[in-house]
Amino acid sequence: MPIITLPDGNKLEFAAPVSIREIAEKIGKRLAKDALAGEVDGKLVDLSCVVAADAKIRIITPNLPEGLELMRHSAAHVMAEAICEVFPGTKLAYGPAVKDGFFYDVDSPEPITDKDLSNIHKAMQKIVKKNQPFERHELGRAEAGEKYRHDEYKTDNIERAGGEVISFYRQGGFEDLCRGPHVPSTGRIGAFKVMSLAGAYWHGDETKQQLTRVYGTAWATQEELDAHLHRLEEAKKRDHRKLGRDLGLFEFHPEAPGMAFWRNNGVLLYRGVENYIRDLCNKHGYEEFRTPQILVKDLWVTSGHWENYADKMYITEKDGREFGVKPMNCPGSLILYKAGLYSHNDLPLRWAEFGHVHRFEGSGEVHGLVRVRGFTQDDAHIFCTPKQLQKEIEHCIQFVFEVYTTLGMKFDHIELSTRPEKSIGTAEMWEVAEKALQGALEELKINYKLNPGDGAFYGPKIDFHLADAIGRTWQMGTIQVDFALPERFDLHYVDEKSERQRPVMIHRAVSGSLERFIGVLVEHYAGDFPLWLAPEQARLLTITDNHIEYAEKVATLLREKNLRVKVDRRGGKIGAKIRDGELQKIPYLAIIGDKEVEDGLVSVRRRLAGDLGQMTAEDFAKRLAEEVATKALPPE
RNA sequence: GCUGCUGUAGCUCAGUAGGUAGAGCACUUCCUUGGUAAGGAAGAGGUCUCGAGUUCGAAUCUCGACAGCAGCUCCA
């Protein structure tokens, strides 16, 4: 006689084993209608699943995150059936629910193209209309393997599935191997849309064949689907590549694929970020260095970069000698360290370098400013004793947080990556390094994800990831512990007993790359930068030509306070000048006409905040200088 | 690098069935001196990314290159 405990604590008693569907019906008609699946003692199950023993039960409906995920997973099955209809002979590899939707990786006998998406969508609509139940059935491992021995993907999935029972789900005449659970029938997958196509390697392995990945999105209601599509449209407007061009920040040209050309507004922004970090370096006890752009091959062989990344380095040859354009700044620092003599009293040495590096990223890998072939790392190399290591890491983490907090940016996640297969150094070095990083994270009580095997070839690392306008995440700041390079370059310091010891090295970058950082920054603010970073902080708009002289005087006053200001002295109506200023996202527009000239005033509009009324030119200058000094975030 | 897609004026885009191109905005000039998100008129601007091919004829069809977009892989 199962006693069912509901989330609110109420209990229901049944005389015989009952299905989730029956439980839902007992609770209420409306719930039974909405129910997609159940959760029995924390495990998701089909609505048809029968409960025989006492259990805690939740009914899963479309408005719960689990319900939405289920709908998306079921939508993937419906799409798989549709694809098989449109492309008979298609084999199915993998089709999970993902953020905002789902995809299915398929192996179709002929290529699927964009033009086929609407046909797939139509086929899905027909399947949904039939509203066929999802039916689970199970086979023994051996039996399942035999049944699908001609399908390499199913065979593989069966091999990977745990347990002796392999479950399948059927909807009408279509069957797919699946752990489940599913929504009760094909009519219950909500509002959906087939979105796009892409290639995807089987198991994400480049050496395996490439499958076709079909992406879809699904939502509980049409309104939510529309809202999602609208959000995507809105996000496009924040795309840093578009804003970069529209706001005159930077652009790209085929003459230097994957490398940015910066216009003045972009340079002002770039310099703002760079100088800010530079000032913080000073505050945190760093010294700044600069090392050559092109260094001999032998150096890259010693550092291990040649072995690991020669094909991604820009290589040049003169007088029969090979040189590499630097892809990292560290070897330059190592040379400088080695050329000096340091004692334990000198450590830690915090050496910063804004070094411009080049990496030949693959043609499909470059992406606006966030993945480029030439970029400046706000790099630093910290040489310290093993004892100082963890404290130095903590110091780096705090530095990173200081910058992102000031800018009002939130990390998507923080990652600790450990030793990869291809690496240099001993197991012991790696262990000490990984422990130091982990220790620092834990000391500062920072949530992080473990990412095993994803460290740099010379050491483990902590990475700080941020999301762009459409939710793609990018690695920004990084802190990497390196025992290997000091060894390879035979670095040492003199300890208290006058003995030579090996220093540890930390590689750290706060922004990661200034280019990527600015790309994400543009999307984060949608071009409405805090005043201290805005390229053009204020624009003075004259009503008529008669006001130009006074406007220039006000401009001079502002420039004396180190503010970046321009005068819009064109003809035309004030409305048009305001519109231009707003479209270019200028933080402050000040209107100057007869009234202002007469009384030494300006009429001020703050973007995103509106009309501030009249104030004296002096007060205006003071207000802006204050906003710059406090690094205030833009108005909401 | 891989799969699919795209490339027409500075920007956003149209171009029907192969018959050598069009709009809006921006720009220039003139008129307008106008008070809080577009004043009016006229004008200029294109080797339709590049190269081959098919054709009497290619922006349009085919192939290749280059660049870009989405995803995958990679990201020291």
XYZ file of C-alpha atoms (C1' of nucleotides) in Angstrom:
712
model
C 0.000 0.000 0.000
C 2.185 2.886 -1.153
C 2.078 6.077 0.845
C 2.990 8.973 -1.388
C 4.556 12.063 0.180
C 4.060 15.248 -1.804
C 6.439 18.239 -1.824
C 4.170 20.204 0.549
C 4.355 17.356 3.052
C 0.860 16.017 2.423
C 0.540 12.271 2.133
C -1.663 10.226 -0.137
C -2.342 6.589 0.451
C -3.180 4.176 -2.312
C -4.627 0.715 -2.054
C -2.494 -0.674 -4.858
C 0.589 0.325 -6.907
C -0.204 3.478 -8.871
C 1.251 5.291 -11.845
C 2.513 8.850 -11.618
C -0.342 9.810 -13.905
C -2.873 8.418 -11.427
C -1.230 10.254 -8.566
C -1.426 13.504 -10.493
C -5.071 12.879 -11.259
C -5.749 12.277 -7.605
C -4.132 15.602 -6.712
C -6.025 17.594 -9.274
C -7.397 17.730 -12.797
C -5.331 20.712 -13.797
C -2.096 19.142 -12.571
C -2.900 15.884 -14.337
C -3.371 17.835 -17.540
C -0.070 19.668 -17.161
C 1.961 16.728 -15.911
C 4.893 15.714 -18.094
C 6.681 13.277 -15.827
C 7.326 12.493 -12.199
C 10.159 12.505 -9.753
C 10.269 9.512 -7.403
C 12.664 9.944 -4.503
C 14.710 12.376 -6.558
C 14.746 10.304 -9.754
C 12.905 11.456 -12.869
C 10.538 8.898 -14.373
C 7.842 8.676 -17.045
C 4.270 9.550 -16.218
C 3.382 5.925 -16.849
C 5.875 4.690 -14.278
C 4.201 2.668 -11.545
C 5.056 3.260 -7.891
C 4.621 0.267 -5.628
C 6.388 1.349 -2.433
C 6.258 4.435 -0.226
C 7.944 7.340 -1.939
C 8.371 11.063 -2.158
C 6.808 12.261 -5.386
C 6.954 15.465 -7.395
C 4.900 15.977 -10.491
C 6.976 17.600 -13.228
C 5.172 20.260 -15.260
C 6.380 22.486 -18.143
C 6.954 25.474 -15.893
C 9.647 23.636 -13.915
C 13.218 23.583 -15.194
C 13.095 19.777 -15.262
C 9.888 19.897 -17.288
C 11.397 22.203 -19.851
C 14.473 20.033 -20.148
C 12.292 16.972 -20.656
C 10.313 18.717 -23.375
C 13.516 19.634 -25.121
C 14.862 16.135 -24.905
C 11.609 14.765 -26.290
C 11.680 17.439 -28.983
C 15.092 16.065 -29.982
C 13.479 12.659 -30.514
C 10.688 14.169 -32.556
C 13.246 16.025 -34.630
C 15.223 12.817 -35.097
C 12.125 11.104 -36.460
C 11.491 14.083 -38.731
C 15.058 14.035 -40.057
C 14.796 10.306 -40.747
C 11.612 10.966 -42.682
C 13.126 13.743 -44.766
C 16.437 11.892 -45.154
C 15.720 8.159 -45.138
C 18.685 6.105 -44.062
C 19.901 8.664 -41.523
C 21.647 7.194 -38.504
C 21.283 8.828 -35.100
C 24.266 9.409 -32.871
C 23.456 11.724 -29.979
C 20.606 14.079 -29.139
C 20.527 15.800 -25.758
C 18.725 18.814 -24.337
C 21.032 21.815 -23.932
C 20.700 25.381 -22.698
C 17.664 26.955 -24.412
C 17.012 23.938 -26.601
C 18.357 20.720 -27.958
C 20.323 19.223 -30.824
C 20.693 15.919 -32.569
C 23.922 14.688 -34.146
C 23.043 12.614 -37.154
C 24.827 10.813 -39.965
C 22.719 11.422 -43.054
C 23.291 9.729 -46.413
C 23.355 13.132 -48.128
C 24.284 16.538 -46.728
C 21.587 18.446 -44.895
C 21.525 22.136 -45.814
C 19.800 25.254 -44.518
C 17.045 24.793 -47.060
C 16.059 21.518 -45.430
C 15.398 23.047 -42.037
C 11.868 24.145 -42.871
C 11.047 20.659 -44.189
C 12.330 19.145 -40.983
C 10.240 21.619 -39.051
C 7.122 20.709 -41.045
C 7.729 17.006 -40.540
C 8.044 17.692 -36.814
C 4.719 19.523 -36.796
C 3.031 16.498 -38.362
C 4.510 14.191 -35.757
C 3.374 16.520 -33.007
C -0.113 16.623 -34.478
C -0.374 12.826 -34.343
C 0.321 13.112 -30.622
C 1.707 9.613 -30.382
C 2.674 8.336 -26.948
C 6.343 7.883 -26.019
C 6.535 4.243 -24.983
C 9.430 2.813 -23.068
C 10.558 -0.746 -23.546
C 13.650 -2.558 -22.461
C 16.008 -5.148 -23.858
C 18.861 -7.091 -22.332
C 22.306 -5.770 -23.203
C 23.115 -8.697 -25.499
C 19.755 -8.585 -27.201
C 19.991 -4.845 -27.789
C 23.503 -5.225 -29.150
C 22.342 -7.919 -31.558
C 19.341 -5.913 -32.726
C 21.491 -2.893 -33.601
C 24.719 -4.555 -34.622
C 24.556 -2.847 -38.029
C 24.326 0.627 -36.530
C 27.750 1.741 -35.293
C 26.319 4.635 -33.294
C 23.707 2.552 -31.479
C 26.285 -0.165 -30.884
C 28.562 2.455 -29.387
C 25.813 3.925 -27.249
C 24.886 0.476 -25.977
C 28.519 -0.155 -25.085
C 28.678 3.115 -23.191
C 25.374 2.684 -21.383
C 25.678 1.312 -17.882
C 23.648 -1.617 -16.598
C 22.342 -4.792 -18.109
C 19.058 -3.319 -19.283
C 19.015 -1.061 -22.320
C 15.935 1.102 -22.687
C 14.330 2.320 -25.893
C 11.591 4.831 -26.534
C 9.048 4.468 -29.277
C 6.763 7.073 -30.759
C 4.596 5.628 -33.537
C 6.880 3.662 -35.812
C 10.041 5.438 -34.672
C 12.351 4.050 -32.051
C 15.508 5.390 -30.457
C 17.799 4.162 -27.776
C 17.356 6.387 -24.765
C 17.669 6.448 -21.027
C 14.524 8.580 -20.726
C 12.302 9.724 -19.271
C 10.142 11.489 -21.824
C 7.015 13.576 -21.949
C 3.903 11.394 -22.350
C 3.357 12.033 -26.049
C 4.698 13.887 -29.080
C 2.023 16.550 -28.698
C 3.633 17.734 -25.481
C 6.923 19.200 -26.663
C 5.731 22.793 -26.481
C 6.603 25.532 -28.940
C 9.714 24.733 -30.927
C 11.827 25.849 -33.844
C 14.552 24.152 -35.850
C 17.357 26.680 -35.656
C 20.578 25.836 -37.412
C 23.046 23.291 -38.696
C 26.655 22.627 -37.875
C 29.256 19.955 -38.165
C 30.204 18.163 -34.980
C 32.776 15.446 -34.491
C 31.609 12.155 -33.080
C 32.402 12.184 -29.367
C 33.895 15.608 -29.928
C 36.968 13.904 -31.330
C 38.621 15.568 -34.288
C 39.972 12.246 -35.563
C 36.465 10.746 -35.758
C 34.026 11.349 -38.581
C 32.034 14.517 -38.610
C 28.305 14.327 -38.045
C 25.647 16.883 -38.839
C 24.352 18.639 -35.772
C 20.853 20.053 -36.086
C 19.983 22.612 -33.421
C 16.480 23.363 -32.212
C 14.926 25.374 -29.454
C 11.788 24.493 -27.491
C 9.770 26.349 -24.890
C 6.673 25.644 -22.850
C 4.607 28.215 -24.716
C 4.660 30.114 -27.989
C 5.105 33.356 -26.023
C 8.249 32.044 -24.413
C 9.596 30.876 -27.763
C 8.896 34.297 -29.245
C 10.566 35.931 -26.258
C 13.626 33.734 -26.748
C 13.855 34.592 -30.443
C 13.430 38.241 -29.529
C 16.271 37.969 -27.006
C 18.501 36.563 -29.715
C 17.654 39.499 -31.943
C 18.405 41.922 -29.122
C 21.688 40.183 -28.382
C 22.735 40.638 -31.991
C 22.532 44.379 -31.462
C 25.101 44.059 -28.685
C 27.500 42.061 -30.805
C 30.896 43.702 -30.332
C 31.715 43.277 -34.015
C 28.699 45.356 -34.967
C 29.155 47.914 -32.203
C 32.866 48.060 -32.943
C 32.094 49.300 -36.424
C 29.078 51.435 -35.530
C 30.876 53.239 -32.715
C 34.124 53.631 -34.648
C 36.130 51.442 -32.272
C 37.771 48.806 -34.452
C 37.285 46.765 -37.571
C 38.692 43.828 -39.482
C 40.011 43.633 -43.017
C 41.100 40.788 -45.253
C 44.586 42.304 -45.422
C 45.180 41.072 -41.865
C 42.691 38.306 -41.190
C 42.061 37.765 -37.516
C 43.781 40.984 -36.424
C 42.012 44.168 -35.442
C 42.473 47.637 -36.907
C 41.763 50.190 -34.198
C 40.214 53.559 -34.815
C 40.638 56.428 -32.403
C 37.577 55.671 -30.283
C 38.816 52.114 -29.895
C 42.311 53.259 -29.031
C 40.909 55.538 -26.319
C 38.952 52.637 -24.856
C 41.928 50.293 -25.172
C 44.227 52.777 -23.513
C 41.696 53.314 -20.743
C 41.647 49.633 -19.904
C 45.394 49.208 -20.299
C 46.278 52.173 -18.109
C 43.775 51.129 -15.492
C 45.379 47.710 -15.186
C 48.825 49.287 -15.314
C 47.931 51.574 -12.408
C 46.641 48.593 -10.460
C 49.887 46.737 -11.156
C 51.729 49.620 -9.612
C 49.391 49.582 -6.639
C 49.966 45.848 -6.188
C 53.744 46.012 -6.288
C 54.465 45.057 -9.876
C 57.266 46.377 -12.042
C 56.770 46.691 -15.776
C 58.980 45.156 -18.452
C 59.038 44.932 -22.203
C 60.698 42.140 -24.165
C 61.337 41.594 -27.889
C 58.690 40.535 -30.384
C 60.817 38.067 -32.308
C 63.159 35.619 -30.607
C 65.404 32.846 -31.878
C 64.086 29.353 -32.364
C 66.410 27.810 -29.754
C 64.566 29.719 -27.064
C 61.231 28.248 -28.132
C 62.769 24.793 -28.225
C 64.028 25.244 -24.668
C 60.653 26.524 -23.469
C 58.830 23.625 -25.111
C 56.658 25.879 -27.259
C 58.326 24.683 -30.422
C 57.432 21.106 -29.731
C 53.872 21.903 -28.744
C 52.923 24.842 -30.939
C 55.374 25.251 -33.826
C 52.546 24.932 -36.351
C 50.669 27.782 -34.674
C 53.651 30.122 -34.423
C 54.576 32.775 -36.949
C 58.066 31.783 -37.988
C 60.534 33.861 -39.898
C 64.062 33.286 -41.162
C 66.992 35.609 -41.717
C 70.638 34.798 -42.435
C 69.779 31.128 -42.232
C 68.522 31.446 -38.650
C 64.978 30.699 -37.645
C 63.053 33.037 -35.381
C 59.623 32.822 -33.825
C 57.277 35.766 -33.334
C 56.418 35.444 -29.675
C 53.173 33.589 -28.892
C 53.766 34.152 -25.175
C 55.763 36.628 -23.141
C 57.171 34.285 -20.551
C 60.439 33.306 -22.232
C 61.364 36.994 -22.430
C 60.867 37.272 -18.689
C 62.820 34.103 -18.091
C 65.789 35.533 -19.967
C 65.711 38.704 -17.901
C 65.454 36.733 -14.693
C 68.328 34.511 -15.676
C 70.452 37.516 -16.573
C 70.173 38.828 -13.032
C 71.039 37.445 -9.642
C 68.293 37.232 -7.060
C 68.176 36.222 -3.444
C 65.281 35.133 -1.285
C 65.124 38.735 -0.087
C 64.190 39.862 -3.582
C 61.304 37.438 -3.953
C 58.526 37.584 -4.847
C 59.316 39.470 -8.038
C 56.172 40.636 -9.767
C 57.046 41.439 -13.342
C 54.316 42.790 -15.571
C 54.424 43.053 -19.338
C 51.801 44.303 -21.773
C 53.140 42.076 -24.491
C 51.684 41.788 -27.944
C 51.728 38.160 -29.040
C 50.812 36.368 -32.247
C 49.257 32.936 -32.599
C 48.111 31.462 -35.855
C 44.588 30.455 -34.878
C 42.723 28.219 -37.323
C 40.524 29.914 -39.902
C 37.312 28.737 -38.250
C 38.525 29.649 -34.808
C 38.998 33.377 -35.111
C 36.047 35.367 -33.870
C 35.849 39.134 -33.724
C 38.040 40.528 -30.969
C 37.559 37.592 -28.647
C 39.667 35.188 -30.684
C 42.329 36.914 -32.714
C 45.730 36.115 -34.140
C 47.442 39.122 -32.624
C 46.658 40.394 -29.149
C 48.114 42.047 -26.101
C 48.243 40.055 -22.911
C 48.234 42.053 -19.713
C 50.772 39.527 -18.633
C 52.833 39.134 -15.502
C 55.355 36.629 -14.311
C 55.793 36.243 -10.628
C 58.941 34.566 -9.403
C 58.650 33.346 -5.846
C 59.725 30.668 -3.409
C 57.590 27.548 -3.045
C 56.587 28.858 0.377
C 55.271 32.096 -1.051
C 53.364 30.371 -3.807
C 49.872 30.098 -2.392
C 49.851 33.652 -1.007
C 50.948 34.964 -4.373
C 48.144 33.054 -6.079
C 45.641 34.504 -3.639
C 47.027 37.938 -4.395
C 46.479 37.321 -8.123
C 42.922 36.145 -7.563
C 42.169 39.265 -5.551
C 43.641 41.399 -8.309
C 41.353 39.725 -10.840
C 38.300 40.245 -8.651
C 39.170 43.875 -8.089
C 39.132 44.589 -11.818
C 35.927 42.736 -12.647
C 34.093 44.126 -9.640
C 35.028 47.679 -10.571
C 33.625 47.072 -14.036
C 30.489 45.411 -12.715
C 31.199 42.204 -14.616
C 30.279 38.789 -13.263
C 32.095 35.568 -14.005
C 30.152 32.842 -15.709
C 32.378 30.347 -13.931
C 35.861 29.826 -12.585
C 37.799 26.738 -13.581
C 40.714 24.817 -12.121
C 42.462 22.855 -14.856
C 44.912 20.096 -14.056
C 47.696 18.191 -15.797
C 47.063 17.367 -19.456
C 48.409 14.312 -21.258
C 50.963 16.300 -23.204
C 52.964 18.068 -20.535
C 56.443 18.718 -19.175
C 57.682 18.433 -15.592
C 57.447 15.755 -12.931
C 54.345 14.363 -11.260
C 55.483 15.879 -7.985
C 55.781 19.384 -9.429
C 52.293 19.093 -10.820
C 50.860 17.939 -7.560
C 52.375 20.807 -5.592
C 51.236 23.299 -8.211
C 47.684 21.979 -8.361
C 47.451 21.970 -4.581
C 48.605 25.566 -4.349
C 45.943 26.710 -6.800
C 43.236 24.701 -5.122
C 44.390 25.883 -1.700
C 44.159 29.506 -2.771
C 40.644 29.049 -4.177
C 39.524 27.370 -1.014
C 41.203 29.903 1.247
C 39.289 32.671 -0.524
C 36.103 30.561 -0.540
C 35.650 30.760 -4.279
C 33.320 28.414 -6.141
C 35.045 26.719 -9.030
C 34.676 23.868 -11.463
C 37.332 21.216 -11.731
C 38.454 20.664 -15.293
C 40.775 17.670 -15.209
C 43.459 17.357 -17.871
C 42.970 20.833 -19.301
C 45.981 22.647 -17.885
C 48.761 24.264 -19.904
C 51.607 21.984 -20.943
C 53.865 23.557 -18.319
C 51.438 23.805 -15.427
C 47.924 23.796 -13.971
C 45.786 26.934 -14.005
C 42.804 28.826 -12.737
C 40.745 30.461 -15.493
C 38.063 33.105 -15.146
C 35.277 32.798 -17.718
C 32.819 35.456 -18.827
C 29.799 35.192 -21.129
C 29.234 37.287 -24.259
C 25.910 38.733 -25.436
C 24.512 35.389 -26.590
C 25.866 33.353 -23.718
C 29.038 31.930 -25.249
C 31.703 31.874 -22.570
C 35.279 33.015 -23.026
C 38.347 32.513 -20.904
C 39.483 35.861 -19.574
C 41.871 36.061 -16.645
C 44.213 33.176 -15.951
C 46.609 32.187 -13.194
C 49.077 29.434 -14.000
C 51.640 27.824 -11.769
C 54.823 26.734 -13.453
C 57.646 24.690 -11.955
C 58.764 23.412 -15.337
C 60.042 26.503 -17.117
C 62.246 27.680 -14.224
C 63.809 24.247 -14.398
C 64.198 24.230 -18.165
C 65.824 27.653 -18.032
C 67.792 26.700 -14.952
C 66.655 29.646 -12.841
C 67.701 29.973 -9.241
C 67.779 32.282 -6.286
C 70.075 32.291 -3.301
C 68.456 31.208 -0.049
C 69.267 32.097 3.579
C 72.068 29.531 3.663
C 73.612 30.913 0.508
C 72.457 27.884 -1.411
C 70.960 27.913 -4.862
C 67.265 27.182 -5.020
C 64.776 26.900 -7.831
C 62.082 29.615 -7.883
C 58.476 28.915 -8.870
C 56.867 30.984 -11.544
C 53.277 32.171 -11.818
C 51.959 33.314 -15.179
C 48.982 35.535 -14.741
C 46.830 37.751 -16.908
C 43.911 39.706 -15.544
C 42.056 40.631 -18.693
C 43.523 37.623 -20.486
C 43.947 39.599 -23.647
C 43.084 43.261 -23.925
C 41.399 42.537 -27.249
C 39.150 39.812 -25.898
C 38.503 41.831 -22.778
C 37.349 44.808 -24.791
C 35.185 42.567 -26.959
C 33.380 41.237 -23.915
C 33.329 44.692 -22.336
C 31.560 46.128 -25.383
C 28.917 43.406 -25.209
C 28.571 43.709 -21.452
C 27.794 47.424 -21.650
C 26.210 47.223 -25.109
C 28.471 50.157 -25.968
C 27.317 52.295 -23.032
C 30.619 52.428 -21.225
C 31.237 53.875 -17.789
C 32.236 57.486 -18.222
C 35.886 56.880 -17.367
C 36.171 54.446 -20.287
C 33.890 56.162 -22.800
C 35.957 57.344 -25.789
C 33.967 60.549 -26.192
C 32.698 61.504 -22.773
C 30.731 64.588 -23.665
C 29.545 66.347 -26.779
C 28.504 69.981 -26.878
C 25.629 70.714 -29.235
C 25.121 74.230 -30.478
C 21.692 75.550 -31.393
C 23.085 77.956 -34.020
C 26.466 79.091 -35.326
C 26.374 81.988 -32.860
C 27.030 79.553 -30.020
C 30.141 77.883 -31.355
C 32.581 80.263 -29.700
C 31.087 79.741 -26.261
C 30.876 75.974 -26.851
C 34.595 75.910 -27.651
C 35.285 77.724 -24.388
C 33.303 75.127 -22.456
C 35.144 72.374 -24.345
C 38.471 73.867 -23.289
C 37.310 74.005 -19.684
C 36.401 70.312 -19.829
C 39.625 69.338 -21.555
C 41.563 71.072 -18.818
C 39.962 68.547 -16.479
C 41.277 65.803 -18.743
C 37.874 65.062 -20.212
C 37.349 63.890 -23.779
C 34.907 66.249 -25.407
C 33.850 67.317 -28.887
C 31.754 70.165 -30.213
C 29.069 69.356 -32.773
C 29.297 72.565 -34.755
C 27.400 71.335 -37.794
C 24.325 73.127 -39.058
C 21.009 71.377 -38.678
C 18.460 71.189 -35.944
C 19.185 70.339 -32.363
C 16.914 67.279 -32.541
C 19.117 65.744 -35.206
C 22.295 66.454 -33.253
C 20.803 64.867 -30.162
C 19.749 61.850 -32.155
C 23.277 61.403 -33.539
C 24.771 61.756 -30.082
C 22.386 59.183 -28.659
C 23.033 56.724 -31.469
C 26.751 57.057 -30.848
C 26.064 56.436 -27.168
C 27.836 59.562 -25.964
C 27.356 59.651 -22.164
C 26.793 63.400 -21.878
C 25.217 65.738 -24.389
C 25.196 69.398 -23.450
C 23.030 71.837 -25.364
C 24.186 75.376 -25.830
C 21.951 78.205 -27.072
C 21.298 81.825 -26.282
C 20.118 81.153 -22.739
C 23.237 79.170 -21.854
C 25.668 81.635 -23.413
C 24.052 84.487 -21.561
C 24.278 82.899 -18.104
C 27.379 80.726 -18.486
C 25.361 77.533 -18.421
C 24.965 74.274 -20.268
C 21.782 72.176 -20.576
C 22.768 68.612 -19.835
C 21.373 65.275 -20.947
C 22.821 62.114 -19.426
C 22.394 59.109 -21.667
C 20.219 56.389 -20.069
C 19.172 58.871 -17.367
C 17.644 61.756 -19.310
C 17.486 65.511 -18.948
C 19.460 66.915 -16.007
C 18.477 70.511 -16.660
C 20.802 73.505 -16.673
C 24.009 73.872 -14.716
C 27.051 76.087 -14.898
C 29.861 74.960 -17.146
C 32.052 74.640 -14.052
C 29.566 72.387 -12.303
C 29.257 70.308 -15.437
C 33.034 69.835 -15.572
C 33.140 69.020 -11.880
C 30.334 66.498 -12.201
C 32.078 64.673 -15.030
C 35.466 64.717 -13.361
C 33.899 63.260 -10.235
C 32.154 60.511 -12.196
C 35.421 59.637 -13.894
C 37.355 59.638 -10.616
C 34.948 57.240 -8.925
C 34.765 54.981 -11.966
C 30.997 55.001 -11.604
C 29.059 52.445 -13.607
C 26.640 53.797 -16.225
C 23.042 54.523 -15.112
C 20.762 51.486 -15.252
C 41.432 22.907 -39.704
C 36.203 20.448 -40.353
C 30.637 20.827 -41.728
C 26.853 24.081 -43.521
C 25.882 28.985 -45.080
C 27.138 34.016 -46.882
C 29.868 37.941 -49.881
C 25.733 43.780 -54.371
C 27.386 51.732 -52.632
C 30.496 53.712 -46.099
C 26.048 50.962 -43.346
C 21.339 47.931 -43.715
C 19.378 45.413 -47.597
C 16.329 44.577 -52.636
C 17.546 42.546 -57.448
C 12.122 38.678 -60.209
C 13.181 33.526 -65.445
C 21.083 34.685 -67.210
C 20.062 40.541 -71.111
C 26.219 44.802 -67.927
C 22.120 47.380 -60.967
C 18.262 49.765 -57.098
C 16.193 51.684 -52.063
C 16.755 53.813 -47.180
C 20.373 55.870 -44.038
C 25.212 58.161 -44.293
C 28.103 61.584 -47.604
C 28.666 66.453 -50.776
C 26.437 71.149 -52.269
C 22.594 74.648 -51.805
C 18.371 76.530 -48.980
C 17.065 76.672 -43.859
C 19.798 79.599 -37.894
C 16.168 75.904 -36.133
C 15.610 74.513 -28.270
C 15.835 68.159 -26.409
C 15.850 61.333 -30.928
C 15.689 62.484 -38.247
C 14.005 70.381 -41.709
C 13.989 70.622 -47.345
C 16.080 70.140 -52.349
C 19.721 68.609 -55.644
C 24.079 65.652 -56.425
C 27.874 62.226 -56.148
C 28.941 57.220 -55.037
C 29.210 50.199 -57.501
C 35.220 46.155 -61.810
C 28.089 43.218 -57.958
C 35.036 39.999 -53.101
C 38.800 37.991 -56.664
C 40.164 34.418 -60.693
C 38.870 30.863 -64.226
C 34.903 28.305 -66.912
C 29.858 27.566 -69.413
C 27.111 31.039 -72.644
C 25.887 35.372 -78.140
C 25.551 37.486 -73.152
C 27.001 36.163 -65.962
C 25.670 40.064 -59.935
C 22.675 35.661 -61.367
C 24.995 28.993 -63.455
C 29.866 25.809 -62.456
C 34.796 25.344 -60.280
C 38.713 27.493 -57.414
C 40.782 31.257 -54.135
C 40.054 34.919 -50.365
C 37.139 36.863 -46.439
C 33.085 36.468 -43.114
C 28.803 33.925 -40.202
C 26.998 29.548 -37.013
C 28.613 25.279 -34.703
C 32.537 21.502 -33.955
C 37.821 20.903 -32.944
C 41.726 23.788 -30.913
C 42.953 27.934 -27.656
C 50.338 27.743 -24.726
